[in-house]
PDB file of C-alpha atoms in Angstrom:
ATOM      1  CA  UNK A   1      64.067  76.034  -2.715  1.00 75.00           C
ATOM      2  CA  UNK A   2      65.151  72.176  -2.336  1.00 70.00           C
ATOM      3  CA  UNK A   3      64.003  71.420  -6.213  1.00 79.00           C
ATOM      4  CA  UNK A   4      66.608  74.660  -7.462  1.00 79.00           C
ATOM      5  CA  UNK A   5      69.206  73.430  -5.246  1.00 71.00           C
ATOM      6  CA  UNK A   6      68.455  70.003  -6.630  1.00 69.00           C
ATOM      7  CA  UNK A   7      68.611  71.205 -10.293  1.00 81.00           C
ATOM      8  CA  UNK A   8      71.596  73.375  -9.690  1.00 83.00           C
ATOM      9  CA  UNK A   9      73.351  70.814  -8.984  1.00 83.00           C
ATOM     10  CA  UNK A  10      76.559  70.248  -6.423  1.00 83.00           C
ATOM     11  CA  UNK A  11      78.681  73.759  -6.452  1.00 85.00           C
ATOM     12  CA  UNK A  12      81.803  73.539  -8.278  1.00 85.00           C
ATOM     13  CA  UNK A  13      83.956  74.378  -5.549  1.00 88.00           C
ATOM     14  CA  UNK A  14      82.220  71.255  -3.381  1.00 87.00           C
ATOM     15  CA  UNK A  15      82.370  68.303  -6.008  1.00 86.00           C
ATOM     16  CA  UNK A  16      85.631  67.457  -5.780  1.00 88.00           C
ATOM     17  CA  UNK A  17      85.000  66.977  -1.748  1.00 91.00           C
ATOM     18  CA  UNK A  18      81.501  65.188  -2.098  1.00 89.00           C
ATOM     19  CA  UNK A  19      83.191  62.683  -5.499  1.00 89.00           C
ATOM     20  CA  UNK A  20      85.371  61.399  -2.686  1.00 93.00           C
ATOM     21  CA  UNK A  21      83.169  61.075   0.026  1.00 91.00           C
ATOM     22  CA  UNK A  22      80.800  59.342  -1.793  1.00 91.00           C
ATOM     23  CA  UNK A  23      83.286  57.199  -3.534  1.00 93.00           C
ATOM     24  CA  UNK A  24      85.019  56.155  -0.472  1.00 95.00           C
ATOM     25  CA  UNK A  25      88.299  57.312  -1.485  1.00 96.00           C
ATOM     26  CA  UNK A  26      88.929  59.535   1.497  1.00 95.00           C
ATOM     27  CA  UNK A  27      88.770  55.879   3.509  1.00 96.00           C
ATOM     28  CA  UNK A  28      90.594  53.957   0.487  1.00 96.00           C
ATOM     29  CA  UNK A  29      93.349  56.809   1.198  1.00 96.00           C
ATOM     30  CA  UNK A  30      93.318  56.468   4.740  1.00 95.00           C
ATOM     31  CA  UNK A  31      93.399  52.391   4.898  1.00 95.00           C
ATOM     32  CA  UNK A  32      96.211  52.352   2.383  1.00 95.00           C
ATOM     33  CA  UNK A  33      98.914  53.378   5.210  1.00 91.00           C
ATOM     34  CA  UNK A  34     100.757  54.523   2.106  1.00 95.00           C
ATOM     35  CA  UNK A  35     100.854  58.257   0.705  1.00 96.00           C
ATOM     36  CA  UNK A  36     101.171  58.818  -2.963  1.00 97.00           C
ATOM     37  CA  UNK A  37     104.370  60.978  -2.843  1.00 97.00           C
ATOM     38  CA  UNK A  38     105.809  57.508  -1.438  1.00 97.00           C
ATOM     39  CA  UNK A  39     104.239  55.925  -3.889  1.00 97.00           C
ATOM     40  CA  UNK A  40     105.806  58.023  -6.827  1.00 97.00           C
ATOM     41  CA  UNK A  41     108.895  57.668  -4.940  1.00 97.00           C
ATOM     42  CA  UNK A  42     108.454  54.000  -4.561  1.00 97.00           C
ATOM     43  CA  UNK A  43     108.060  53.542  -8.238  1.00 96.00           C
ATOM     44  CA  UNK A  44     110.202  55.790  -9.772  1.00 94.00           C
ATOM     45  CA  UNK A  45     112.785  54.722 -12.423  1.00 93.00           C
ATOM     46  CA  UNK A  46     110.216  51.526 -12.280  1.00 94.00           C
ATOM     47  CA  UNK A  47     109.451  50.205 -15.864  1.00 93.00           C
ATOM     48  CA  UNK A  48     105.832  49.233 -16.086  1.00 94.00           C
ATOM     49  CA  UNK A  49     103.876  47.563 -19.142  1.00 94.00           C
ATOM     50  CA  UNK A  50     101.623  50.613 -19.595  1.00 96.00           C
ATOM     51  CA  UNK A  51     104.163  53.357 -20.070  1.00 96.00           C
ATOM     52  CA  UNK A  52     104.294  53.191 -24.009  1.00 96.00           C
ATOM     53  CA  UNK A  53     100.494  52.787 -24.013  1.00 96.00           C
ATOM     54  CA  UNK A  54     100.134  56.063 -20.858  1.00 97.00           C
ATOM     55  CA  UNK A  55     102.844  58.092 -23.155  1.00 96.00           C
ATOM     56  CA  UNK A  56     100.704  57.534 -26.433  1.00 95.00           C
ATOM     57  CA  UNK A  57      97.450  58.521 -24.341  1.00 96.00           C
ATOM     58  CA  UNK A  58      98.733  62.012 -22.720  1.00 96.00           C
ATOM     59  CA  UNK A  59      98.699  63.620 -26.050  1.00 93.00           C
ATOM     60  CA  UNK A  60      95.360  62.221 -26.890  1.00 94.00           C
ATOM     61  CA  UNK A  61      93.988  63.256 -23.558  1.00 95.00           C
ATOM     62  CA  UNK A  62      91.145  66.380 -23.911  1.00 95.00           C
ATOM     63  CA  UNK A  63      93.048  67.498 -26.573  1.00 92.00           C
ATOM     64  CA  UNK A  64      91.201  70.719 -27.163  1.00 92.00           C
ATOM     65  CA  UNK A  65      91.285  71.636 -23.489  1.00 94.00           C
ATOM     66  CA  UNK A  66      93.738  74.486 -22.480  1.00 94.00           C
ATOM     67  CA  UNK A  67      95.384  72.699 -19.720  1.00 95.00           C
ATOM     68  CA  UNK A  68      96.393  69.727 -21.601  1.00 95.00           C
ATOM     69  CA  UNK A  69      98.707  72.238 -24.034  1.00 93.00           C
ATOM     70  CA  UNK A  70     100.918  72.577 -21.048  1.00 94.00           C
ATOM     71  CA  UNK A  71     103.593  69.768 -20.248  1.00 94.00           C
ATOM     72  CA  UNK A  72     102.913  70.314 -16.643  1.00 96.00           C
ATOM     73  CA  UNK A  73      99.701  68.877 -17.041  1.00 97.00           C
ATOM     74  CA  UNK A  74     100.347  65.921 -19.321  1.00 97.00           C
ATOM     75  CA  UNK A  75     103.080  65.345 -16.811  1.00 97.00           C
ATOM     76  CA  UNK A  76     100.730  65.157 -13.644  1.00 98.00           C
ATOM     77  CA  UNK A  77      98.592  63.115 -15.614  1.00 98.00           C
ATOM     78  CA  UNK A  78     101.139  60.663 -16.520  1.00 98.00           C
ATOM     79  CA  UNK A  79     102.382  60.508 -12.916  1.00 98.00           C
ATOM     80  CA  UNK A  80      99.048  59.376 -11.608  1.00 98.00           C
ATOM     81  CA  UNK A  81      98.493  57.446 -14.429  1.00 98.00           C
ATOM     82  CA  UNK A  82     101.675  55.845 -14.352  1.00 98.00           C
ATOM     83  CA  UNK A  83     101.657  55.170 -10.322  1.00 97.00           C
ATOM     84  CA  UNK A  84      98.132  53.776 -10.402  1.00 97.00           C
ATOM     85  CA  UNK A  85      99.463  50.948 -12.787  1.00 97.00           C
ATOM     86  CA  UNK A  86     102.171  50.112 -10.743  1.00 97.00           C
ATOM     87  CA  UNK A  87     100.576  49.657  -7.643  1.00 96.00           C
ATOM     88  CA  UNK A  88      97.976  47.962  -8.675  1.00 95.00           C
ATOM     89  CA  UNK A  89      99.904  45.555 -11.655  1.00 94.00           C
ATOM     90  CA  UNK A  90      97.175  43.450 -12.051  1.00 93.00           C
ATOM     91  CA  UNK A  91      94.197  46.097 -13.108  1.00 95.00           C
ATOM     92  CA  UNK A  92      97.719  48.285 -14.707  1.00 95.00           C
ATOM     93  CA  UNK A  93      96.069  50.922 -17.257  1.00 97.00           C
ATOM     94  CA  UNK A  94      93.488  50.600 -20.480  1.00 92.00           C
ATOM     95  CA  UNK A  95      92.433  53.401 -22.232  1.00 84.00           C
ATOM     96  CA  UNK A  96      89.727  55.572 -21.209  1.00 92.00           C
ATOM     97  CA  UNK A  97      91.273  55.403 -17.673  1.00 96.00           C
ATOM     98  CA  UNK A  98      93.347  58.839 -18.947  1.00 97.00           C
ATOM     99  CA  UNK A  99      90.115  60.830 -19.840  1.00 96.00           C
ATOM    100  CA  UNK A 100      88.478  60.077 -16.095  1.00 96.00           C
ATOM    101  CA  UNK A 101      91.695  61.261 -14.785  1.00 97.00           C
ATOM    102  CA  UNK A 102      92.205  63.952 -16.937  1.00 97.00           C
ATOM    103  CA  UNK A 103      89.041  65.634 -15.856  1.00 96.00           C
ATOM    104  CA  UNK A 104      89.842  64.903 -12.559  1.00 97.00           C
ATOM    105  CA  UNK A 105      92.881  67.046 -12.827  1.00 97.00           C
ATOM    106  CA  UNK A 106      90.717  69.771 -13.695  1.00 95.00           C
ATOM    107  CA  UNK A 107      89.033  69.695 -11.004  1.00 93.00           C
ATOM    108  CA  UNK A 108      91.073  68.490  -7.927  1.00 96.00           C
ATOM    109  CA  UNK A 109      95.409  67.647  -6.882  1.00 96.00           C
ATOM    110  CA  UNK A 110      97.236  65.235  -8.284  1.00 97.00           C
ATOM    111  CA  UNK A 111      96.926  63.141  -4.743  1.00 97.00           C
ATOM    112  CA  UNK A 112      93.078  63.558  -4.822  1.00 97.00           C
ATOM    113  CA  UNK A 113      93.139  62.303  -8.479  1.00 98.00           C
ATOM    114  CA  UNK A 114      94.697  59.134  -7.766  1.00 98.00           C
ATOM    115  CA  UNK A 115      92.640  58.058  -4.768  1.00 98.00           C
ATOM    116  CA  UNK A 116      89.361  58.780  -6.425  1.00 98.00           C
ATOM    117  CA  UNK A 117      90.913  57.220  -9.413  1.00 97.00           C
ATOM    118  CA  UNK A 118      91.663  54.032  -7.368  1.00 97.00           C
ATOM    119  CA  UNK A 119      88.284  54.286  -5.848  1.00 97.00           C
ATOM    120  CA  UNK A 120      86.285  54.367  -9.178  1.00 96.00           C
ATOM    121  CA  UNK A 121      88.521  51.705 -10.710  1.00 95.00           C
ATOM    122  CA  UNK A 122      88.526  49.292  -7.633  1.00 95.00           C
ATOM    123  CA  UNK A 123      85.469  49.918  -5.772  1.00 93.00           C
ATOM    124  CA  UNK A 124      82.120  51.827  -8.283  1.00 90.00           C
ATOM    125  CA  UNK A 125      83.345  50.020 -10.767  1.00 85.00           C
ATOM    126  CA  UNK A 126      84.813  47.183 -10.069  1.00 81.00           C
ATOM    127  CA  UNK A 127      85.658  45.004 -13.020  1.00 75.00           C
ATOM    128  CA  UNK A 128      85.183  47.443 -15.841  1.00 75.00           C
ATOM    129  CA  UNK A 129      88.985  48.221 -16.310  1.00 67.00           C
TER     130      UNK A 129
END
């Protein structure tokens, strides 16, 4: 029974949950005394470096996928995108960061996608952006 479980694979409904547990982006959440509706708040009307490069890369963004045909979407994505580079200036965005994200979005909230995006970026792999 272990080895089908094991094959199976984590249930959709769970991976979101178990992605930030085992990223540590529950606790990079939690240390950051800082929520990310303060954060948007914080930063909005903010210019950044990155937003020409973020706009060009929501339209590129899973193209094909239903989800990304609907502004909403690009919109959420270019909110986390966009508040990720601000608060952290000196990682900012590169491309490639919009794809992780974007399939985050599929899968979990807007909040949820920006700590386990921080947590990837920061802390599993650190240096690679």
């Amino acid at each position: 029974k272990m080895r089908l479980l094991l094959r199976l694979g984590i249930p959709p409904e769970l991976r979101h949950r178990v992605w930030r547990l085992t990223t540590g982006s529950f606790q990079k959440q939690k240390q950051a005394c800082v929520t990310y509706d303060e954060l948007l708040k914080r930063y909005d009307g903010v210019p950044s470096l990155f937003d020409d490069q973020i706009k060009k890369d929501l339209n590129r963004t899973l193209p094909g996928h239903d989800r990304y045909s609907q502004e909403e979407a690009k919109a959420a994505l270019g909110r986390v995108l966009g508040c990720y580079a601000r608060w952290q200036p000196t990682i900012g965005y590169c491309q490639g960061m919009n794809f992780v994200c974007g399939i985050l979005l599929l899968i979990m909230a807007e909040e949820d996608t920006f700590w386990l995006l921080a947590a990837i970026v920061e802390d599993v792999l650190p240096g690679f952006y």
